[in-house]
Amino acid sequence: MAHADPAAANSDAGALQRIADALPEWAAAQGFNGLGITRIALDADAAHLRKWLDRAHHGSMDWMARHAALRSDPAALHPGTIRVVSVRMPYLPESIQQAEAALGDSSRAYISRYALGRDYHKLMRKRLKKLGAQIEQAIAEALPSLRADQRPFVDSGPVLEKALARDARLGWIGKHTLLLQRDQGSFFFLGELLTNLPLPETQAAPVRDLCGSCSACIDICPTGAIIGPQQLDARRCISYLTIEHDGPIPLELRADIGNRIFGCDDCQLVCPWNRHATPSREADFAPRHGLDTATLLELWAWDEATWLRNTEGMALRRAGWQGWRRNLAVALGNAPPLPEAVQALEAAKPDASDLVTEHIEWAITRLTQAC
Ligand code: SF4
Ligand code: SF4
Protein backbone atom coordinates (compact mmCIF):
# COMPACT_ATOMS: atom_id res chain seq x y z
CA MET A 1 0.00 0.00 0.00
CA ALA A 2 3.00 2.40 0.35
CA HIS A 3 2.86 4.88 -2.53
CA ALA A 4 5.55 7.22 -3.82
CA ASP A 5 2.75 8.97 -5.71
CA PRO A 6 0.57 11.00 -3.28
CA ALA A 7 -2.30 11.13 -5.77
CA ALA A 8 -2.42 7.32 -5.91
CA ALA A 9 -2.23 7.09 -2.11
CA ASN A 10 -5.17 9.49 -1.85
CA SER A 11 -7.23 7.49 -4.28
CA ASP A 12 -6.49 4.28 -2.31
CA ALA A 13 -7.52 6.00 0.92
CA GLY A 14 -10.69 7.23 -0.77
CA ALA A 15 -11.56 3.71 -1.96
CA LEU A 16 -10.98 2.26 1.51
CA GLN A 17 -13.13 4.99 3.05
CA ARG A 18 -15.96 4.24 0.60
CA ILE A 19 -15.83 0.55 1.54
CA ALA A 20 -15.81 1.42 5.26
CA ASP A 21 -18.79 3.75 4.73
CA ALA A 22 -20.73 0.97 2.98
CA LEU A 23 -20.04 -1.60 5.69
CA PRO A 24 -22.86 -0.75 8.14
CA GLU A 25 -25.43 -1.25 5.37
CA TRP A 26 -23.86 -4.53 4.24
CA ALA A 27 -23.79 -5.64 7.88
CA ALA A 28 -27.46 -4.73 8.37
CA ALA A 29 -28.33 -6.94 5.39
CA GLN A 30 -26.74 -9.84 7.30
CA GLY A 31 -28.79 -9.13 10.45
CA PHE A 32 -26.16 -7.16 12.37
CA ASN A 33 -27.45 -4.04 14.06
CA GLY A 34 -24.10 -2.40 14.62
CA LEU A 35 -20.64 -2.40 13.08
CA GLY A 36 -17.44 -0.58 13.89
CA ILE A 37 -13.81 -0.75 12.84
CA THR A 38 -10.93 -0.46 15.28
CA ARG A 39 -7.17 -0.62 15.42
CA ILE A 40 -5.70 -2.93 18.04
CA ALA A 41 -4.69 -1.25 21.30
CA LEU A 42 -5.50 -3.66 24.08
CA ASP A 43 -2.68 -3.16 26.59
CA ALA A 44 -4.92 -1.94 29.42
CA ASP A 45 -7.40 -4.76 28.78
CA ALA A 46 -4.58 -7.32 28.71
CA ALA A 47 -3.44 -6.07 32.13
CA HIS A 48 -7.03 -6.33 33.44
CA LEU A 49 -7.22 -9.90 32.11
CA ARG A 50 -3.90 -10.86 33.72
CA LYS A 51 -5.07 -9.56 37.10
CA TRP A 52 -8.32 -11.52 36.76
CA LEU A 53 -6.43 -14.70 35.96
CA ASP A 54 -3.92 -14.13 38.79
CA ARG A 55 -6.85 -13.97 41.21
CA ALA A 56 -8.12 -17.29 39.78
CA HIS A 57 -11.50 -15.70 39.04
CA HIS A 58 -11.72 -17.81 35.87
CA GLY A 59 -12.28 -20.98 37.90
CA SER A 60 -11.62 -24.12 35.91
CA MET A 61 -11.68 -22.37 32.53
CA ASP A 62 -7.99 -23.18 32.02
CA TRP A 63 -8.20 -22.31 28.34
CA MET A 64 -8.67 -18.68 29.39
CA ALA A 65 -5.24 -18.72 31.02
CA ARG A 66 -3.61 -20.82 28.29
CA HIS A 67 -4.52 -18.36 25.55
CA ALA A 68 -4.26 -15.15 27.58
CA ALA A 69 -1.44 -13.67 25.47
CA LEU A 70 -3.30 -14.37 22.22
CA ARG A 71 -6.42 -12.62 23.51
CA SER A 72 -4.84 -9.22 23.48
CA ASP A 73 -2.90 -9.77 20.26
CA PRO A 74 -5.20 -10.52 17.31
CA ALA A 75 -2.18 -10.33 14.99
CA ALA A 76 -0.71 -13.36 16.75
CA LEU A 77 -4.00 -15.16 16.26
CA HIS A 78 -4.24 -14.27 12.60
CA PRO A 79 -0.95 -12.96 11.21
CA GLY A 80 -1.17 -9.68 9.35
CA THR A 81 -4.20 -8.41 11.25
CA ILE A 82 -4.14 -4.62 11.63
CA ARG A 83 -7.87 -3.87 12.04
CA VAL A 84 -10.86 -5.58 13.58
CA VAL A 85 -14.35 -5.19 12.17
CA SER A 86 -16.65 -5.71 15.14
CA VAL A 87 -20.35 -6.53 14.74
CA ARG A 88 -23.37 -6.86 17.01
CA MET A 89 -26.42 -9.09 16.52
CA PRO A 90 -29.45 -8.85 18.83
CA TYR A 91 -30.78 -12.16 20.14
CA LEU A 92 -33.54 -11.56 22.69
CA PRO A 93 -36.20 -13.97 21.41
CA GLU A 94 -39.10 -12.55 23.42
CA SER A 95 -39.93 -9.64 25.66
CA ILE A 96 -38.14 -8.84 28.90
CA GLN A 97 -41.49 -9.36 30.67
CA GLN A 98 -41.76 -12.93 29.34
CA ALA A 99 -38.25 -13.66 30.58
CA GLU A 100 -39.07 -12.21 33.99
CA ALA A 101 -42.24 -14.33 34.17
CA ALA A 102 -40.22 -17.52 33.57
CA LEU A 103 -37.62 -16.52 36.13
CA GLY A 104 -40.23 -15.59 38.71
CA ASP A 105 -42.01 -18.98 38.63
CA SER A 106 -39.86 -21.46 40.54
CA SER A 107 -41.70 -24.46 39.06
CA ARG A 108 -40.52 -23.39 35.60
CA ALA A 109 -37.04 -23.81 34.15
CA TYR A 110 -35.10 -20.67 33.36
CA ILE A 111 -32.71 -20.91 30.42
CA SER A 112 -30.59 -17.94 29.44
CA ARG A 113 -32.42 -16.22 26.60
CA TYR A 114 -29.50 -16.58 24.19
CA ALA A 115 -29.69 -20.37 24.38
CA LEU A 116 -33.39 -20.98 23.66
CA GLY A 117 -32.95 -21.27 19.89
CA ARG A 118 -30.33 -22.37 17.40
CA ASP A 119 -26.67 -22.14 18.36
CA TYR A 120 -25.58 -18.63 17.37
CA HIS A 121 -21.97 -19.53 16.57
CA LYS A 122 -22.61 -21.12 13.18
CA LEU A 123 -25.22 -18.60 12.10
CA MET A 124 -23.10 -15.58 12.94
CA ARG A 125 -19.91 -17.05 11.52
CA LYS A 126 -21.69 -17.72 8.24
CA ARG A 127 -22.99 -14.13 8.13
CA LEU A 128 -19.57 -12.72 9.01
CA LYS A 129 -18.02 -14.81 6.24
CA LYS A 130 -20.51 -13.32 3.78
CA LEU A 131 -19.64 -9.84 4.97
CA GLY A 132 -15.94 -10.66 4.57
CA ALA A 133 -16.54 -11.95 1.04
CA GLN A 134 -18.35 -8.73 0.17
CA ILE A 135 -15.39 -6.69 1.44
CA GLU A 136 -12.96 -8.85 -0.53
CA GLN A 137 -14.95 -8.38 -3.70
CA ALA A 138 -15.08 -4.62 -3.22
CA ILE A 139 -11.32 -4.55 -2.61
CA ALA A 140 -10.64 -6.68 -5.68
CA GLU A 141 -12.64 -4.23 -7.79
CA ALA A 142 -11.36 -0.98 -6.29
CA LEU A 143 -7.82 -1.88 -5.25
CA PRO A 144 -6.72 -4.98 -7.17
CA SER A 145 -3.13 -4.69 -5.91
CA LEU A 146 -4.35 -5.37 -2.38
CA ARG A 147 -4.97 -8.94 -1.23
CA ALA A 148 -7.47 -9.22 1.59
CA ASP A 149 -6.69 -11.77 4.31
CA GLN A 150 -9.50 -12.02 6.86
CA ARG A 151 -10.79 -14.41 9.50
CA PRO A 152 -14.14 -14.37 11.32
CA PHE A 153 -14.52 -15.12 15.03
CA VAL A 154 -17.68 -15.63 17.04
CA ASP A 155 -16.85 -16.52 20.61
CA SER A 156 -14.79 -19.24 18.96
CA GLY A 157 -11.25 -18.11 19.61
CA PRO A 158 -9.23 -16.21 22.16
CA VAL A 159 -10.40 -12.70 21.29
CA LEU A 160 -11.10 -9.84 23.73
CA GLU A 161 -14.39 -9.25 21.98
CA LYS A 162 -15.95 -6.78 24.40
CA ALA A 163 -12.87 -4.55 24.49
CA LEU A 164 -12.63 -4.61 20.70
CA ALA A 165 -16.34 -3.80 20.36
CA ARG A 166 -15.94 -0.93 22.83
CA ASP A 167 -13.00 0.42 20.80
CA ALA A 168 -15.09 0.03 17.64
CA ARG A 169 -17.66 2.37 19.28
CA LEU A 170 -20.33 -0.30 19.68
CA GLY A 171 -20.99 0.39 23.36
CA TRP A 172 -19.42 0.64 26.80
CA ILE A 173 -18.52 -2.16 29.19
CA GLY A 174 -21.01 -2.04 32.05
CA LYS A 175 -20.46 -2.82 35.69
CA HIS A 176 -21.71 -6.35 34.96
CA THR A 177 -18.74 -6.72 32.52
CA LEU A 178 -20.96 -6.97 29.43
CA LEU A 179 -21.05 -4.56 26.53
CA LEU A 180 -24.13 -2.36 26.40
CA GLN A 181 -25.46 0.53 24.42
CA ARG A 182 -28.15 3.06 25.27
CA ASP A 183 -30.58 2.14 22.45
CA GLN A 184 -29.81 -1.57 22.22
CA GLY A 185 -29.16 -2.65 25.82
CA SER A 186 -26.93 -5.70 26.10
CA PHE A 187 -28.89 -8.64 24.69
CA PHE A 188 -26.69 -9.09 21.63
CA PHE A 189 -23.91 -11.35 20.40
CA LEU A 190 -20.59 -9.99 19.25
CA GLY A 191 -18.51 -11.16 16.32
CA GLU A 192 -15.22 -10.04 14.80
CA LEU A 193 -13.60 -10.06 11.43
CA LEU A 194 -9.83 -9.87 11.75
CA THR A 195 -8.41 -8.21 8.66
CA ASN A 196 -5.12 -7.14 7.12
CA LEU A 197 -6.87 -4.29 5.27
CA PRO A 198 -6.00 -0.74 6.38
CA LEU A 199 -9.66 0.21 6.65
CA PRO A 200 -10.24 3.60 8.28
CA GLU A 201 -11.30 3.33 11.90
CA THR A 202 -14.80 4.27 12.95
CA GLN A 203 -14.52 7.94 13.70
CA ALA A 204 -17.29 8.41 16.25
CA ALA A 205 -16.35 9.48 19.78
CA PRO A 206 -16.02 6.68 22.37
CA VAL A 207 -19.42 5.61 23.66
CA ARG A 208 -19.99 7.31 27.00
CA ASP A 209 -20.28 5.03 30.04
CA LEU A 210 -23.82 5.60 31.29
CA CYS A 211 -23.73 3.29 34.33
CA GLY A 212 -23.27 6.34 36.55
CA SER A 213 -24.26 5.64 40.17
CA CYS A 214 -26.43 2.64 39.22
CA SER A 215 -25.44 -0.66 40.83
CA ALA A 216 -28.57 -2.68 40.03
CA CYS A 217 -26.66 -5.54 38.38
CA ILE A 218 -24.25 -5.85 41.31
CA ASP A 219 -27.09 -5.74 43.84
CA ILE A 220 -29.29 -8.31 42.12
CA CYS A 221 -26.68 -10.95 41.28
CA PRO A 222 -28.05 -14.01 43.14
CA THR A 223 -24.61 -15.40 44.01
CA GLY A 224 -22.62 -12.20 44.55
CA ALA A 225 -20.47 -12.91 41.49
CA ILE A 226 -20.01 -9.26 40.51
CA ILE A 227 -17.53 -8.33 43.21
CA GLY A 228 -17.09 -4.76 42.01
CA PRO A 229 -17.69 -2.63 38.93
CA GLN A 230 -16.46 -4.61 35.92
CA GLN A 231 -15.14 -7.37 38.18
CA LEU A 232 -16.63 -10.80 37.87
CA ASP A 233 -15.66 -13.80 39.94
CA ALA A 234 -16.70 -16.45 37.44
CA ARG A 235 -16.49 -19.15 40.11
CA ARG A 236 -19.65 -17.69 41.67
CA CYS A 237 -21.42 -16.85 38.40
CA ILE A 238 -24.41 -19.06 37.58
CA SER A 239 -23.53 -18.98 33.89
CA TYR A 240 -20.16 -20.53 34.69
CA LEU A 241 -21.52 -22.97 37.26
CA THR A 242 -24.33 -24.31 35.07
CA ILE A 243 -22.45 -24.38 31.74
CA GLU A 244 -18.66 -24.38 32.01
CA HIS A 245 -18.18 -26.11 35.34
CA ASP A 246 -18.07 -29.92 35.20
CA GLY A 247 -18.06 -31.02 38.82
CA PRO A 248 -20.45 -30.67 41.74
CA ILE A 249 -22.04 -27.27 42.25
CA PRO A 250 -20.74 -25.77 45.52
CA LEU A 251 -23.27 -26.46 48.28
CA GLU A 252 -23.34 -22.88 49.50
CA LEU A 253 -24.44 -21.62 46.06
CA ARG A 254 -27.10 -24.20 45.20
CA ALA A 255 -30.06 -22.47 46.83
CA ASP A 256 -29.16 -19.15 45.16
CA ILE A 257 -29.23 -20.75 41.72
CA GLY A 258 -33.02 -21.01 41.99
CA ASN A 259 -34.61 -22.26 38.79
CA ARG A 260 -31.75 -21.23 36.46
CA ILE A 261 -30.75 -24.44 34.69
CA PHE A 262 -28.56 -23.02 31.91
CA GLY A 263 -26.99 -19.62 32.33
CA CYS A 264 -28.43 -16.59 34.02
CA ASP A 265 -29.66 -13.22 32.78
CA ASP A 266 -30.44 -11.43 36.03
CA CYS A 267 -27.78 -8.76 35.66
CA GLN A 268 -29.06 -7.97 32.18
CA LEU A 269 -32.77 -8.16 32.98
CA VAL A 270 -32.40 -5.60 35.75
CA CYS A 271 -30.32 -3.17 33.71
CA PRO A 272 -32.30 -0.01 32.93
CA TRP A 273 -30.81 0.15 29.43
CA ASN A 274 -32.42 -3.16 28.57
CA ARG A 275 -35.87 -1.65 29.08
CA HIS A 276 -35.44 -0.56 25.45
CA ALA A 277 -34.33 -3.98 24.19
CA THR A 278 -36.60 -5.22 21.43
CA PRO A 279 -36.97 -8.90 20.54
CA SER A 280 -34.80 -10.19 17.71
CA ARG A 281 -36.45 -10.88 14.35
CA GLU A 282 -34.05 -13.77 13.68
CA ALA A 283 -36.21 -16.87 13.27
CA ASP A 284 -33.29 -19.11 14.29
CA PHE A 285 -33.23 -17.54 17.75
CA ALA A 286 -36.90 -18.36 18.43
CA PRO A 287 -37.38 -20.75 21.38
CA ARG A 288 -37.43 -24.44 20.48
CA HIS A 289 -39.43 -27.25 22.11
CA GLY A 290 -41.28 -24.82 24.41
CA LEU A 291 -38.08 -24.28 26.39
CA ASP A 292 -39.11 -20.75 27.27
CA THR A 293 -42.17 -21.95 29.17
CA ALA A 294 -41.30 -25.54 30.17
CA THR A 295 -41.61 -26.66 33.76
CA LEU A 296 -38.73 -28.30 35.58
CA LEU A 297 -40.66 -31.57 35.83
CA GLU A 298 -41.36 -31.60 32.09
CA LEU A 299 -37.63 -31.26 31.36
CA TRP A 300 -36.70 -33.77 34.08
CA ALA A 301 -38.86 -36.29 32.22
CA TRP A 302 -36.61 -36.08 29.12
CA ASP A 303 -34.35 -39.11 28.80
CA GLU A 304 -30.90 -38.80 27.27
CA ALA A 305 -32.10 -39.69 23.76
CA THR A 306 -34.79 -37.00 23.94
CA TRP A 307 -32.27 -34.48 25.25
CA LEU A 308 -29.84 -35.28 22.43
CA ARG A 309 -32.61 -35.02 19.84
CA ASN A 310 -34.12 -31.83 21.22
CA THR A 311 -30.86 -29.97 21.74
CA GLU A 312 -29.30 -30.74 18.37
CA GLY A 313 -27.73 -27.60 16.91
CA MET A 314 -28.29 -25.64 20.12
CA ALA A 315 -25.88 -24.01 22.56
CA LEU A 316 -27.62 -26.02 25.30
CA ARG A 317 -25.45 -28.98 24.31
CA ARG A 318 -22.49 -27.29 25.99
CA ALA A 319 -23.69 -28.31 29.46
CA GLY A 320 -23.56 -31.99 28.50
CA TRP A 321 -26.16 -34.53 29.59
CA GLN A 322 -24.69 -34.90 33.10
CA GLY A 323 -24.49 -31.15 33.56
CA TRP A 324 -28.09 -30.74 32.37
CA ARG A 325 -29.35 -33.35 34.88
CA ARG A 326 -27.21 -31.91 37.69
CA ASN A 327 -28.61 -28.42 37.04
CA LEU A 328 -32.19 -29.67 36.84
CA ALA A 329 -31.78 -31.56 40.12
CA VAL A 330 -30.59 -28.37 41.85
CA ALA A 331 -33.48 -26.36 40.39
CA LEU A 332 -35.98 -29.03 41.47
CA GLY A 333 -34.53 -28.79 44.97
CA ASN A 334 -35.34 -25.09 44.86
CA ALA A 335 -38.85 -25.61 43.44
CA PRO A 336 -42.15 -25.76 45.37
CA PRO A 337 -42.03 -28.90 47.59
CA LEU A 338 -44.50 -31.04 45.66
CA PRO A 339 -44.70 -34.80 46.29
CA GLU A 340 -44.46 -35.46 42.53
CA ALA A 341 -41.09 -33.67 42.45
CA VAL A 342 -39.71 -35.93 45.19
CA GLN A 343 -41.12 -39.00 43.39
CA ALA A 344 -39.58 -37.97 40.06
CA LEU A 345 -36.20 -37.39 41.69
CA GLU A 346 -36.33 -40.74 43.53
CA ALA A 347 -37.31 -42.56 40.34
CA ALA A 348 -34.25 -41.23 38.51
CA LYS A 349 -31.72 -42.40 41.09
CA PRO A 350 -31.05 -45.95 39.82
CA ASP A 351 -29.80 -44.70 36.44
CA ALA A 352 -28.04 -41.57 37.63
CA SER A 353 -24.27 -41.00 37.74
CA ASP A 354 -22.57 -40.37 41.08
CA LEU A 355 -22.48 -36.65 40.32
CA VAL A 356 -26.19 -36.43 39.54
CA THR A 357 -27.16 -38.76 42.41
CA GLU A 358 -25.47 -36.48 44.93
CA HIS A 359 -27.44 -33.49 43.57
CA ILE A 360 -30.67 -35.52 43.55
CA GLU A 361 -30.14 -36.39 47.19
CA TRP A 362 -29.48 -32.77 48.06
CA ALA A 363 -32.72 -31.80 46.28
CA ILE A 364 -34.79 -34.50 47.99
CA THR A 365 -33.49 -33.49 51.42
CA ARG A 366 -34.34 -29.87 50.71
CA LEU A 367 -37.83 -30.65 49.42
CA THR A 368 -38.72 -33.02 52.25
CA GLN A 369 -37.46 -30.55 54.86
CA ALA A 370 -39.64 -27.86 53.30
CA CYS A 371 -42.76 -30.06 53.29
S1 SF4 B 1 -25.04 -13.95 35.00
FE1 SF4 B 1 -26.17 -14.10 36.94
S2 SF4 B 1 -24.75 -15.02 38.39
FE2 SF4 B 1 -23.54 -14.26 36.65
S3 SF4 B 1 -22.95 -12.21 37.20
FE3 SF4 B 1 -24.88 -11.98 36.07
S4 SF4 B 1 -26.44 -12.03 37.66
FE4 SF4 B 1 -24.57 -12.81 38.59
S1 SF4 C 1 -27.48 -2.39 35.76
FE1 SF4 C 1 -26.73 -0.31 36.08
S2 SF4 C 1 -24.59 -0.56 36.69
FE2 SF4 C 1 -25.22 -2.50 35.80
S3 SF4 C 1 -24.63 -2.36 33.66
FE3 SF4 C 1 -26.74 -1.65 33.77
S4 SF4 C 1 -26.58 0.59 34.03
FE4 SF4 C 1 -24.56 -0.28 34.49
PDB file of N, CA and C and ligand atoms in Angstrom, residues 221-223 225-226 232 236-239 264-267, ligand 1:
ATOM      1  N   CYS A 221     -27.341  -9.678  41.603  1.00  0.00           N
ATOM      2  CA  CYS A 221     -26.684 -10.952  41.275  1.00  0.00           C
ATOM      3  C   CYS A 221     -26.941 -11.975  42.397  1.00  0.00           C
ATOM      4  N   PRO A 222     -27.606 -13.078  42.091  1.00  0.00           N
ATOM      5  CA  PRO A 222     -28.045 -14.007  43.141  1.00  0.00           C
ATOM      6  C   PRO A 222     -26.904 -14.619  43.955  1.00  0.00           C
ATOM      7  N   THR A 223     -25.718 -14.716  43.333  1.00  0.00           N
ATOM      8  CA  THR A 223     -24.610 -15.400  44.015  1.00  0.00           C
ATOM      9  C   THR A 223     -23.459 -14.463  44.367  1.00  0.00           C
ATOM     10  N   ALA A 225     -21.614 -12.666  42.381  1.00  0.00           N
ATOM     11  CA  ALA A 225     -20.467 -12.913  41.486  1.00  0.00           C
ATOM     12  C   ALA A 225     -19.831 -11.625  40.976  1.00  0.00           C
ATOM     13  N   ILE A 226     -20.604 -10.529  40.967  1.00  0.00           N
ATOM     14  CA  ILE A 226     -20.013  -9.256  40.511  1.00  0.00           C
ATOM     15  C   ILE A 226     -19.441  -8.599  41.763  1.00  0.00           C
ATOM     16  N   LEU A 232     -15.807  -9.605  37.726  1.00  0.00           N
ATOM     17  CA  LEU A 232     -16.627 -10.800  37.868  1.00  0.00           C
ATOM     18  C   LEU A 232     -15.798 -11.958  38.410  1.00  0.00           C
ATOM     19  N   ARG A 236     -18.354 -17.863  41.005  1.00  0.00           N
ATOM     20  CA  ARG A 236     -19.646 -17.693  41.667  1.00  0.00           C
ATOM     21  C   ARG A 236     -20.771 -17.437  40.660  1.00  0.00           C
ATOM     22  N   CYS A 237     -20.410 -17.243  39.392  1.00  0.00           N
ATOM     23  CA  CYS A 237     -21.421 -16.855  38.395  1.00  0.00           C
ATOM     24  C   CYS A 237     -22.224 -18.090  37.946  1.00  0.00           C
ATOM     25  N   ILE A 238     -23.536 -17.936  37.920  1.00  0.00           N
ATOM     26  CA  ILE A 238     -24.413 -19.063  37.584  1.00  0.00           C
ATOM     27  C   ILE A 238     -24.190 -19.515  36.134  1.00  0.00           C
ATOM     28  N   SER A 239     -23.823 -18.590  35.279  1.00  0.00           N
ATOM     29  CA  SER A 239     -23.533 -18.980  33.885  1.00  0.00           C
ATOM     30  C   SER A 239     -22.350 -19.952  33.852  1.00  0.00           C
ATOM     31  N   CYS A 264     -27.731 -17.520  33.141  1.00  0.00           N
ATOM     32  CA  CYS A 264     -28.427 -16.587  34.021  1.00  0.00           C
ATOM     33  C   CYS A 264     -28.446 -15.239  33.317  1.00  0.00           C
ATOM     34  N   ASP A 265     -29.552 -14.537  33.434  1.00  0.00           N
ATOM     35  CA  ASP A 265     -29.665 -13.223  32.778  1.00  0.00           C
ATOM     36  C   ASP A 265     -29.970 -12.115  33.773  1.00  0.00           C
ATOM     37  N   ASP A 266     -29.954 -12.417  35.049  1.00  0.00           N
ATOM     38  CA  ASP A 266     -30.443 -11.435  36.034  1.00  0.00           C
ATOM     39  C   ASP A 266     -29.790 -10.060  35.896  1.00  0.00           C
ATOM     40  N   CYS A 267     -28.455 -10.071  35.705  1.00  0.00           N
ATOM     41  CA  CYS A 267     -27.777  -8.761  35.664  1.00  0.00           C
ATOM     42  C   CYS A 267     -28.147  -7.988  34.410  1.00  0.00           C
TER      43      CYS A 267
HETATM   44  S1  SF4 B   1     -25.041 -13.951  35.001  1.00  0.00           S
HETATM   45 FE1  SF4 B   1     -26.170 -14.104  36.936  1.00  0.00          FE
HETATM   46  S2  SF4 B   1     -24.748 -15.021  38.385  1.00  0.00           S
HETATM   47 FE2  SF4 B   1     -23.539 -14.261  36.648  1.00  0.00          FE
HETATM   48  S3  SF4 B   1     -22.952 -12.207  37.201  1.00  0.00           S
HETATM   49 FE3  SF4 B   1     -24.875 -11.975  36.071  1.00  0.00          FE
HETATM   50  S4  SF4 B   1     -26.441 -12.030  37.662  1.00  0.00           S
HETATM   51 FE4  SF4 B   1     -24.572 -12.805  38.588  1.00  0.00          FE
END
